[in-house]
């Protein structure tokens, strides 16, 4: 089904301070959104939803402060703007971060505790299938790169997916709270657009 | 090329060391700055400044150049110290062709191995078979053929070589422009001329065809070698680099912490001259530097690797 058939294409920004911005822009476009990079306040004001990409969360956190985007993004989140964070983006959306830097801060996002680099170093990075609640069809092929996992979630948080096999079986890797969505893994690296469609639909419903 | 990134679809168990997780790791570093560090203290300064990763080595290229001698992989104790000190990814250098140094670095848990011309080559015919490793590799290149040969050997990230340890950005621009120019040329060739192009590039036809169709390398392309100022970093980004390695440029300058932070900001806002003007102020002295032209050709590091 094309995006146009379901209503106008929502405008979705990708926070473009550092990370795999291009992959998210491509996936969002393929999923029926008007996608554009966001580095400035005025660019943020023009979007219906926001993706925080994969990257280095300590760097993104620092740049968010330096370029004065923290308060405006927190305000938009409080006002109900849909946000999706993958990997570093999940860390940026977490209420509490373990194994982060002491000065590292996320947005006022999802009530959850996330452990940074929880699966290990790069040699432990892996691919595995993950079933996602609300995403039809076969399991998503999930790519985990120095990925975080979710250790605890608050009452209002829905767990959408867990790792099924291997040493980290049972770990939470996809969650949603209201209009906020986060995954430990990188659907933008696989060409499978289902999770981006899920977020585009969510944003379209709110916009 | 057949898809080397696709694991066994039937299995539900986790698969490590795939081309996709190796190349994907480099995708996550895009738009960022990777800084050479020789001590845990320097690594912390780099992390504080917003580096996306650090490169652990025993001497920065400017000192390798000044002191001469054979330059090798760093002491494991020193690499451990840096891994302990920071939470961001840690890279380390192995000599060209020295697959045992690479095995040691993988065992130490480094996140990326740089098979680097900055160290003294260990093999003047063969590079490391990088497919044999779980840890991903970055390699230097001065032109497209070299980049494609490294990718064929399994490199998951390419950096243009430049001339390390000089603070002279001219070779970085030459190499980046050359790689991008050769990609544009491939894009404009009729399909039946790609066979000869592959022969000229000394690279596999399938990979050449893939680059001609995509208009880019199948892996991330960073820049390196001689970047010393925020403006240098921004210029390289505008020339098409997807991120920046800074070696001697930071810790051989007057105020490393401030310069490192400025280069990080300049890399993000590489296309905004107002931001670049602001971050370029009051940084103190840049590294003194050497003109590449003053270095005799046999002493140029970019000539190593083929």
Coordinates of C-alpha atoms in Angstrom, one line a residue:
Chain A
X1 CA 0.0 0.0 0.0
X2 CA 1.4 3.4 -0.9
X3 CA 1.6 6.2 1.7
X4 CA -0.6 8.5 -0.5
X5 CA -3.5 6.0 -0.4
X6 CA -3.7 6.5 3.4
X7 CA -3.5 10.2 3.5
X8 CA -0.9 13.0 3.0
X9 CA 2.8 12.1 3.5
X10 CA 3.9 13.3 7.0
X11 CA 7.1 15.3 7.2
X12 CA 9.6 13.4 9.3
X13 CA 13.0 14.7 10.3
X14 CA 16.2 12.8 11.0
X15 CA 18.4 14.3 13.7
X16 CA 21.5 14.9 11.6
X17 CA 24.2 15.8 14.1
X18 CA 26.1 12.5 13.7
X19 CA 25.3 8.9 12.7
X20 CA 23.6 6.9 9.9
X21 CA 21.3 9.8 8.9
X22 CA 21.3 8.9 5.1
X23 CA 20.0 5.3 5.7
X24 CA 17.1 6.6 7.8
X25 CA 16.2 9.3 5.2
X26 CA 16.2 6.6 2.5
X27 CA 14.0 4.2 4.6
X28 CA 11.5 7.0 5.6
X29 CA 11.2 8.1 2.0
X30 CA 10.6 4.5 0.9
X31 CA 8.0 4.2 3.7
X32 CA 6.0 7.1 2.4
X33 CA 7.2 10.1 4.4
X34 CA 8.7 13.4 3.3
X35 CA 12.1 12.9 5.0
X36 CA 14.6 15.7 5.7
X37 CA 17.6 16.2 7.9
X38 CA 17.3 18.3 11.1
X39 CA 20.2 20.2 12.6
X40 CA 18.6 23.5 13.5
X41 CA 15.7 24.7 15.6
X42 CA 13.8 26.0 12.5
X43 CA 14.2 22.6 10.8
X44 CA 12.8 20.9 13.9
X45 CA 9.8 23.3 13.9
X46 CA 8.9 22.1 10.4
X47 CA 8.6 18.4 11.0
X48 CA 5.7 16.2 12.3
X49 CA 7.9 13.5 13.6
X50 CA 11.6 12.9 14.4
X51 CA 14.0 9.9 14.0
X52 CA 17.1 9.8 16.2
X53 CA 19.5 7.7 14.2
X54 CA 22.2 5.2 15.1
X55 CA 25.5 6.7 15.9
X56 CA 27.6 7.5 19.0
X57 CA 25.2 8.5 21.8
X58 CA 27.9 10.4 23.8
X59 CA 28.7 12.5 20.7
X60 CA 25.0 13.1 19.8
X61 CA 24.2 14.1 23.4
X62 CA 27.0 16.6 23.4
X63 CA 26.0 18.1 20.0
X64 CA 22.4 18.4 21.1
X65 CA 23.5 20.6 23.9
X66 CA 26.1 22.6 22.0
X67 CA 23.6 23.4 19.2
X68 CA 20.8 24.1 21.6
X69 CA 18.3 21.5 20.5
X70 CA 17.7 19.8 23.8
X71 CA 14.9 22.1 25.1
X72 CA 13.1 22.4 21.8
X73 CA 13.1 18.6 21.3
X74 CA 11.9 18.0 24.9
X75 CA 9.1 20.5 24.4
X76 CA 8.0 18.8 21.1
X77 CA 8.1 15.4 22.9
X78 CA 6.0 16.8 25.7
X79 CA 3.5 18.1 23.1
X80 CA 3.2 14.6 21.6
X81 CA 5.5 14.7 18.6
X82 CA 6.3 11.1 17.5
X83 CA 9.9 10.1 17.9
X84 CA 11.7 6.9 16.9
X85 CA 15.2 6.1 18.1
X86 CA 17.4 3.3 16.8
X87 CA 20.4 2.2 18.9
X88 CA 22.0 5.5 20.0
X89 CA 18.6 6.9 19.4
X90 CA 17.1 4.5 21.9
X91 CA 19.7 5.6 24.4
X92 CA 18.8 9.3 23.7
X93 CA 15.1 8.4 24.5
X94 CA 15.8 6.6 27.8
X95 CA 14.9 8.0 31.1
X96 CA 17.9 6.3 32.6
X97 CA 21.2 5.1 31.0
X98 CA 23.6 2.6 32.6
X99 CA 27.3 2.4 31.5
X100 CA 27.0 5.8 29.9
X101 CA 29.2 8.9 30.6
X102 CA 28.2 10.8 33.7
X103 CA 27.4 13.9 31.7
X104 CA 25.4 12.0 29.1
X105 CA 21.7 13.0 29.0
X106 CA 18.8 11.9 26.9
X107 CA 15.5 13.6 26.2
X108 CA 12.5 13.4 28.6
X109 CA 11.5 10.3 26.8
X110 CA 10.5 6.7 27.6
X111 CA 10.3 5.4 31.2
X112 CA 13.0 2.8 30.9
X113 CA 16.5 2.0 32.0
X114 CA 18.8 1.2 29.1
X115 CA 22.3 -0.4 29.3
X116 CA 24.7 1.0 26.8
X117 CA 26.9 -1.4 24.8
X118 CA 25.1 -4.1 26.7
X119 CA 25.8 -7.0 24.3
X120 CA 29.5 -6.3 24.3
X121 CA 32.1 -4.8 22.0
X122 CA 32.1 -4.8 18.2
X123 CA 33.3 -8.4 17.9
X124 CA 30.0 -9.3 19.7
X125 CA 27.8 -7.3 17.3
X126 CA 25.3 -9.7 15.6
X127 CA 22.3 -10.3 13.4
X128 CA 19.3 -12.2 14.6
X129 CA 15.5 -12.4 13.8
X130 CA 13.2 -10.5 16.2
X131 CA 9.4 -10.6 16.2
X132 CA 7.8 -7.2 16.7
X133 CA 4.3 -6.7 18.1
X134 CA 2.3 -4.7 15.6
X135 CA 4.5 -5.6 12.6
X136 CA 3.0 -8.2 10.4
X137 CA 4.8 -10.9 8.5
X138 CA 8.0 -12.8 9.3
X139 CA 10.3 -11.7 12.1
X140 CA 12.4 -8.6 11.4
X141 CA 16.0 -9.3 10.5
X142 CA 17.6 -7.3 13.3
X143 CA 21.2 -5.9 13.1
X144 CA 22.7 -5.2 16.5
X145 CA 25.9 -3.0 16.6
X146 CA 27.5 -2.4 20.0
X147 CA 23.8 -2.2 20.9
X148 CA 22.1 -1.3 24.1
X149 CA 19.3 -3.3 25.7
X150 CA 16.4 -2.3 28.0
X151 CA 16.8 -3.5 31.5
X152 CA 13.6 -2.1 33.1
X153 CA 10.5 -0.5 31.8
X154 CA 7.9 1.7 33.5
X155 CA 4.2 0.8 33.8
X156 CA 3.2 2.8 30.6
X157 CA 5.8 1.2 28.4
X158 CA 4.8 -1.6 25.9
X159 CA 7.5 -4.2 25.1
X160 CA 7.4 -4.8 21.4
X161 CA 10.3 -7.3 20.9
X162 CA 12.9 -9.4 22.6
X163 CA 15.9 -11.4 21.5
X164 CA 14.8 -15.1 21.2
X165 CA 18.0 -17.1 21.0
X166 CA 21.6 -17.1 22.1
X167 CA 23.3 -15.7 25.2
X168 CA 21.1 -12.6 25.4
X169 CA 17.8 -14.5 24.9
X170 CA 14.9 -12.7 26.6
X171 CA 16.5 -9.2 26.5
X172 CA 14.1 -6.4 25.6
X173 CA 15.2 -4.7 22.3
X174 CA 12.0 -2.8 21.1
X175 CA 9.6 -0.7 23.1
X176 CA 6.9 1.9 22.7
X177 CA 5.4 4.5 25.1
X178 CA 2.7 6.6 23.5
X179 CA 4.2 8.2 20.4
X180 CA 7.7 7.3 21.3
X181 CA 9.3 4.2 19.7
X182 CA 12.8 2.7 20.3
X183 CA 14.8 -0.3 19.0
X184 CA 18.2 -1.5 20.0
X185 CA 18.8 -2.6 16.4
X186 CA 19.0 -0.9 13.0
X187 CA 16.2 -1.7 10.6
X188 CA 17.6 1.1 8.4
X189 CA 20.5 -1.1 7.4
X190 CA 18.4 -4.0 6.1
X191 CA 16.1 -2.6 3.4
X192 CA 13.1 -4.0 5.3
X193 CA 10.8 -0.9 5.6
X194 CA 8.2 -2.4 7.9
X195 CA 9.3 -0.7 11.1
X196 CA 9.7 2.7 9.3
X197 CA 6.2 2.2 7.9
X198 CA 5.0 1.5 11.4
X199 CA 6.5 4.9 12.5
X200 CA 5.3 6.8 9.4
X201 CA 1.7 5.5 10.1
X202 CA 2.0 6.5 13.7
X203 CA 3.2 10.0 12.7
X204 CA 0.5 10.3 10.1
X205 CA -2.2 9.5 12.7
X206 CA -0.9 12.2 15.0
X207 CA 0.0 14.9 12.4
Chain B
X1 CA 28.5 -9.1 -6.1
X2 CA 26.6 -11.8 -4.4
X3 CA 25.3 -10.5 -1.0
X4 CA 28.0 -11.3 1.5
X5 CA 25.9 -9.7 4.2
X6 CA 23.1 -12.3 4.2
X7 CA 23.4 -14.9 7.0
X8 CA 21.6 -18.2 7.0
X9 CA 18.0 -17.1 6.9
X10 CA 16.6 -20.3 8.5
X11 CA 18.6 -19.9 11.7
X12 CA 17.3 -17.9 14.7
X13 CA 20.6 -18.0 16.5
X14 CA 22.7 -14.8 16.5
X15 CA 25.4 -14.5 13.9
X16 CA 28.5 -12.4 14.6
X17 CA 31.2 -10.9 12.3
X18 CA 29.0 -10.6 9.2
X19 CA 29.9 -8.0 6.5
X20 CA 26.7 -6.2 7.5
X21 CA 27.7 -5.7 11.2
X22 CA 31.2 -4.8 10.1
X23 CA 30.2 -2.2 7.5
X24 CA 27.3 -1.1 9.7
X25 CA 29.6 -0.2 12.5
X26 CA 31.3 2.3 10.2
X27 CA 27.9 3.7 9.2
X28 CA 27.3 4.6 12.8
X29 CA 30.6 6.6 12.9
X30 CA 29.5 8.8 10.0
X31 CA 29.6 12.6 10.5
X32 CA 32.0 12.0 13.3
X33 CA 35.7 12.5 14.2
X34 CA 38.1 9.7 15.1
X35 CA 41.1 10.9 17.1
X36 CA 44.6 9.4 17.5
X37 CA 45.5 9.0 21.2
X38 CA 48.6 7.6 22.9
X39 CA 47.5 7.6 26.5
X40 CA 44.3 7.0 28.5
X41 CA 44.3 10.7 29.5
X42 CA 44.3 11.7 25.8
X43 CA 41.5 9.2 25.1
X44 CA 39.4 10.9 27.8
X45 CA 40.1 14.3 26.3
X46 CA 39.0 13.0 22.9
X47 CA 35.8 11.5 24.4
X48 CA 35.0 14.7 26.3
X49 CA 35.4 16.7 23.1
X50 CA 32.8 14.5 21.3
X51 CA 35.0 12.0 19.3
X52 CA 33.0 9.1 17.9
X53 CA 36.0 6.8 18.4
X54 CA 39.6 6.9 19.3
X55 CA 42.6 5.3 17.6
X56 CA 45.0 3.9 20.1
X57 CA 48.7 4.0 19.0
X58 CA 52.1 4.3 20.6
X59 CA 53.3 7.4 18.8
X60 CA 51.3 9.9 16.7
X61 CA 52.4 9.9 13.1
X62 CA 54.3 13.2 13.5
X63 CA 56.5 11.5 16.1
X64 CA 56.9 8.3 14.1
X65 CA 58.1 10.6 11.3
X66 CA 60.5 12.5 13.5
X67 CA 61.9 9.5 15.4
X68 CA 62.1 7.0 12.5
X69 CA 62.8 3.3 13.0
X70 CA 60.4 0.5 12.6
X71 CA 56.9 1.3 13.8
X72 CA 54.7 -1.5 15.1
X73 CA 51.4 -2.4 16.8
X74 CA 51.0 -0.8 20.3
X75 CA 51.7 -2.5 23.6
X76 CA 48.6 -4.5 24.6
X77 CA 48.8 -2.9 28.1
X78 CA 48.5 0.6 26.6
X79 CA 45.5 -0.5 24.4
X80 CA 43.9 -2.1 27.5
X81 CA 44.4 1.1 29.4
X82 CA 42.6 3.1 26.6
X83 CA 39.7 0.6 26.4
X84 CA 39.3 0.9 30.1
X85 CA 39.4 4.7 30.0
X86 CA 36.6 5.4 27.5
X87 CA 33.1 4.1 26.6
X88 CA 33.3 5.0 22.9
X89 CA 34.8 2.6 20.3
X90 CA 38.5 2.0 20.3
X91 CA 40.4 1.3 17.1
X92 CA 44.1 0.3 16.9
X93 CA 46.6 -0.1 14.1
X94 CA 48.3 -3.2 12.7
X95 CA 51.1 -3.2 10.2
X96 CA 50.1 -3.8 6.5
X97 CA 50.1 -7.6 6.0
X98 CA 50.7 -8.4 9.7
X99 CA 47.8 -10.7 10.3
X100 CA 49.1 -11.8 13.7
X101 CA 49.1 -8.2 15.0
X102 CA 45.5 -8.1 13.8
X103 CA 44.8 -11.4 15.7
X104 CA 46.2 -9.9 18.9
X105 CA 44.2 -6.7 18.5
X106 CA 41.0 -8.8 17.9
X107 CA 41.8 -10.8 21.1
X108 CA 42.2 -7.6 23.0
X109 CA 38.6 -6.6 22.0
X110 CA 39.4 -3.5 19.9
X111 CA 36.4 -2.4 17.9
X112 CA 38.1 -1.8 14.6
X113 CA 41.6 -2.6 13.2
X114 CA 43.3 -0.1 11.0
X115 CA 45.7 -1.9 8.6
X116 CA 47.8 1.2 8.4
X117 CA 50.6 2.6 6.2
X118 CA 51.5 4.8 9.2
X119 CA 53.2 1.7 10.6
X120 CA 56.1 0.0 8.8
X121 CA 54.7 -2.6 6.4
X122 CA 55.2 -6.3 7.4
X123 CA 54.5 -7.7 4.0
X124 CA 55.3 -5.9 0.7
X125 CA 53.2 -8.2 -1.4
X126 CA 50.1 -9.1 0.6
X127 CA 47.6 -7.2 2.7
X128 CA 45.8 -9.0 5.6
X129 CA 42.9 -11.4 4.6
X130 CA 40.3 -9.4 6.4
X131 CA 37.5 -11.8 5.8
X132 CA 39.2 -14.2 8.2
X133 CA 38.4 -11.9 11.1
X134 CA 35.3 -11.1 13.3
X135 CA 36.7 -7.6 14.0
X136 CA 36.2 -5.1 11.1
X137 CA 39.0 -3.4 9.3
X138 CA 39.6 0.1 7.9
X139 CA 42.3 0.6 5.3
X140 CA 43.8 3.6 3.6
X141 CA 43.6 4.3 -0.2
X142 CA 45.0 7.0 -2.5
X143 CA 42.7 6.1 -5.4
X144 CA 39.7 4.0 -6.3
X145 CA 41.6 0.9 -7.5
X146 CA 43.4 0.7 -4.1
X147 CA 40.1 1.2 -2.2
X148 CA 38.4 -1.6 -4.2
X149 CA 41.3 -4.0 -3.7
X150 CA 41.1 -3.4 0.0
X151 CA 37.3 -4.0 0.0
X152 CA 37.9 -7.2 -2.0
X153 CA 40.2 -8.3 0.8
X154 CA 37.4 -7.6 3.3
X155 CA 37.9 -4.0 4.5
X156 CA 34.6 -2.7 5.9
X157 CA 35.6 1.0 5.8
X158 CA 38.0 3.0 3.7
X159 CA 39.9 6.2 4.5
X160 CA 41.7 8.4 2.0
X161 CA 45.3 8.3 3.1
X162 CA 46.5 11.8 2.8
X163 CA 50.0 12.2 4.3
X164 CA 49.9 11.4 8.0
X165 CA 51.9 13.4 10.5
X166 CA 52.3 16.5 8.4
X167 CA 49.5 18.9 9.2
X168 CA 49.5 19.5 5.4
X169 CA 46.0 18.8 4.0
X170 CA 47.0 18.8 0.4
X171 CA 47.4 15.1 -0.1
X172 CA 44.1 14.4 1.7
X173 CA 42.3 16.6 -0.9
X174 CA 44.2 15.0 -3.7
X175 CA 43.2 11.5 -2.6
X176 CA 39.6 12.3 -1.8
X177 CA 39.1 14.2 -5.1
X178 CA 40.8 11.3 -7.0
X179 CA 38.6 8.6 -5.5
X180 CA 35.4 10.6 -6.1
X181 CA 36.5 11.6 -9.6
X182 CA 37.2 7.9 -10.5
X183 CA 33.7 7.0 -9.2
X184 CA 32.0 9.7 -11.3
X185 CA 34.0 8.4 -14.3
X186 CA 32.7 4.9 -13.8
X187 CA 29.1 6.2 -13.5
X188 CA 29.4 7.7 -16.9
X189 CA 30.9 4.7 -18.7
X190 CA 28.7 2.6 -20.9
X191 CA 28.2 -0.9 -19.5
X192 CA 30.4 -2.6 -22.1
X193 CA 33.4 -0.4 -21.0
X194 CA 33.3 -1.5 -17.4
X195 CA 35.2 -4.7 -18.1
X196 CA 38.3 -2.7 -19.2
X197 CA 37.7 -0.3 -16.4
X198 CA 37.9 -3.2 -14.0
X199 CA 41.2 -4.3 -15.6
X200 CA 42.6 -0.8 -15.3
X201 CA 41.5 -0.4 -11.7
X202 CA 42.9 -3.9 -10.9
X203 CA 39.7 -4.7 -9.1
X204 CA 37.0 -7.3 -9.6
X205 CA 34.5 -6.5 -12.3
X206 CA 31.5 -7.2 -10.0
X207 CA 32.7 -4.7 -7.5
X208 CA 33.4 -2.1 -10.2
X209 CA 29.9 -2.6 -11.6
X210 CA 28.4 -2.2 -8.1
X211 CA 30.2 1.2 -7.7
X212 CA 29.3 2.3 -11.2
X213 CA 25.6 1.7 -10.4
X214 CA 25.6 3.1 -6.8
X215 CA 27.8 6.1 -7.4
X216 CA 29.6 5.3 -4.2
X217 CA 31.8 2.7 -2.5
X218 CA 29.9 -0.1 -0.8
X219 CA 31.5 0.9 2.5
X220 CA 31.9 4.2 4.3
X221 CA 34.6 6.6 3.1
X222 CA 36.4 8.7 5.7
X223 CA 39.3 11.1 5.2
X224 CA 42.7 11.1 7.0
X225 CA 46.2 12.4 6.8
X226 CA 47.1 16.1 7.5
X227 CA 43.9 17.4 8.9
X228 CA 44.8 20.1 11.5
X229 CA 42.0 22.7 11.7
X230 CA 38.2 22.8 11.8
X231 CA 38.3 24.3 8.3
X232 CA 40.4 21.4 7.0
X233 CA 37.8 18.9 8.4
X234 CA 34.9 20.9 6.9
X235 CA 36.6 21.1 3.5
X236 CA 37.2 17.3 3.4
X237 CA 33.5 16.8 4.3
X238 CA 32.4 19.1 1.6
X239 CA 34.6 17.2 -0.8
X240 CA 32.7 14.0 0.0
X241 CA 34.3 12.5 3.1
X242 CA 31.7 10.9 5.4
X243 CA 33.8 11.5 8.5
X244 CA 37.3 12.5 9.6
X245 CA 40.3 10.9 11.2
X246 CA 42.6 13.4 13.0
X247 CA 46.0 12.2 13.9
X248 CA 48.8 14.4 15.1
X249 CA 46.6 17.5 14.4
X250 CA 45.0 17.6 17.9
X251 CA 47.6 16.5 20.4
X252 CA 50.5 18.3 18.6
X253 CA 48.6 21.6 18.8
X254 CA 48.6 24.3 21.5
X255 CA 45.2 23.5 23.1
X256 CA 44.1 19.9 22.3
X257 CA 40.8 19.9 24.2
X258 CA 39.5 23.0 22.5
X259 CA 40.8 22.1 19.1
X260 CA 39.3 18.6 19.3
X261 CA 35.9 20.0 20.2
X262 CA 36.1 22.6 17.4
X263 CA 36.9 20.0 14.8
X264 CA 33.9 17.9 16.0
X265 CA 31.5 20.9 15.6
X266 CA 33.0 21.8 12.2
X267 CA 32.5 18.2 11.0
X268 CA 28.8 18.3 11.8
X269 CA 28.2 21.8 10.4
X270 CA 30.7 21.5 7.6
X271 CA 28.5 23.3 5.2
X272 CA 27.7 26.3 7.4
X273 CA 30.4 29.0 7.2
X274 CA 28.9 31.0 10.1
X275 CA 29.3 28.0 12.5
X276 CA 32.8 27.3 11.0
X277 CA 33.9 30.9 11.6
X278 CA 32.7 30.7 15.2
X279 CA 34.4 27.4 16.1
X280 CA 37.6 28.5 14.4
X281 CA 38.2 31.4 16.8
X282 CA 40.8 31.4 19.6
X283 CA 42.1 27.8 19.2
X284 CA 45.7 28.7 19.9
X285 CA 48.5 27.3 17.7
X286 CA 47.8 24.6 15.2
X287 CA 50.5 21.9 14.9
X288 CA 53.6 23.3 13.2
X289 CA 53.5 20.8 10.3
X290 CA 55.7 19.9 7.4
X291 CA 55.0 20.6 3.7
X292 CA 54.5 17.3 2.0
X293 CA 56.7 18.5 -0.9
X294 CA 59.7 18.8 1.6
X295 CA 59.5 15.1 2.4
X296 CA 61.6 12.9 0.2
X297 CA 59.3 10.5 -1.8
X298 CA 60.7 7.3 -0.1
X299 CA 59.7 8.8 3.3
X300 CA 56.1 9.4 2.3
X301 CA 53.7 7.1 4.1
X302 CA 51.0 7.3 1.5
X303 CA 53.3 5.4 -0.9
X304 CA 53.0 2.3 1.3
X305 CA 50.3 -0.1 0.3
X306 CA 49.3 -0.9 -3.3

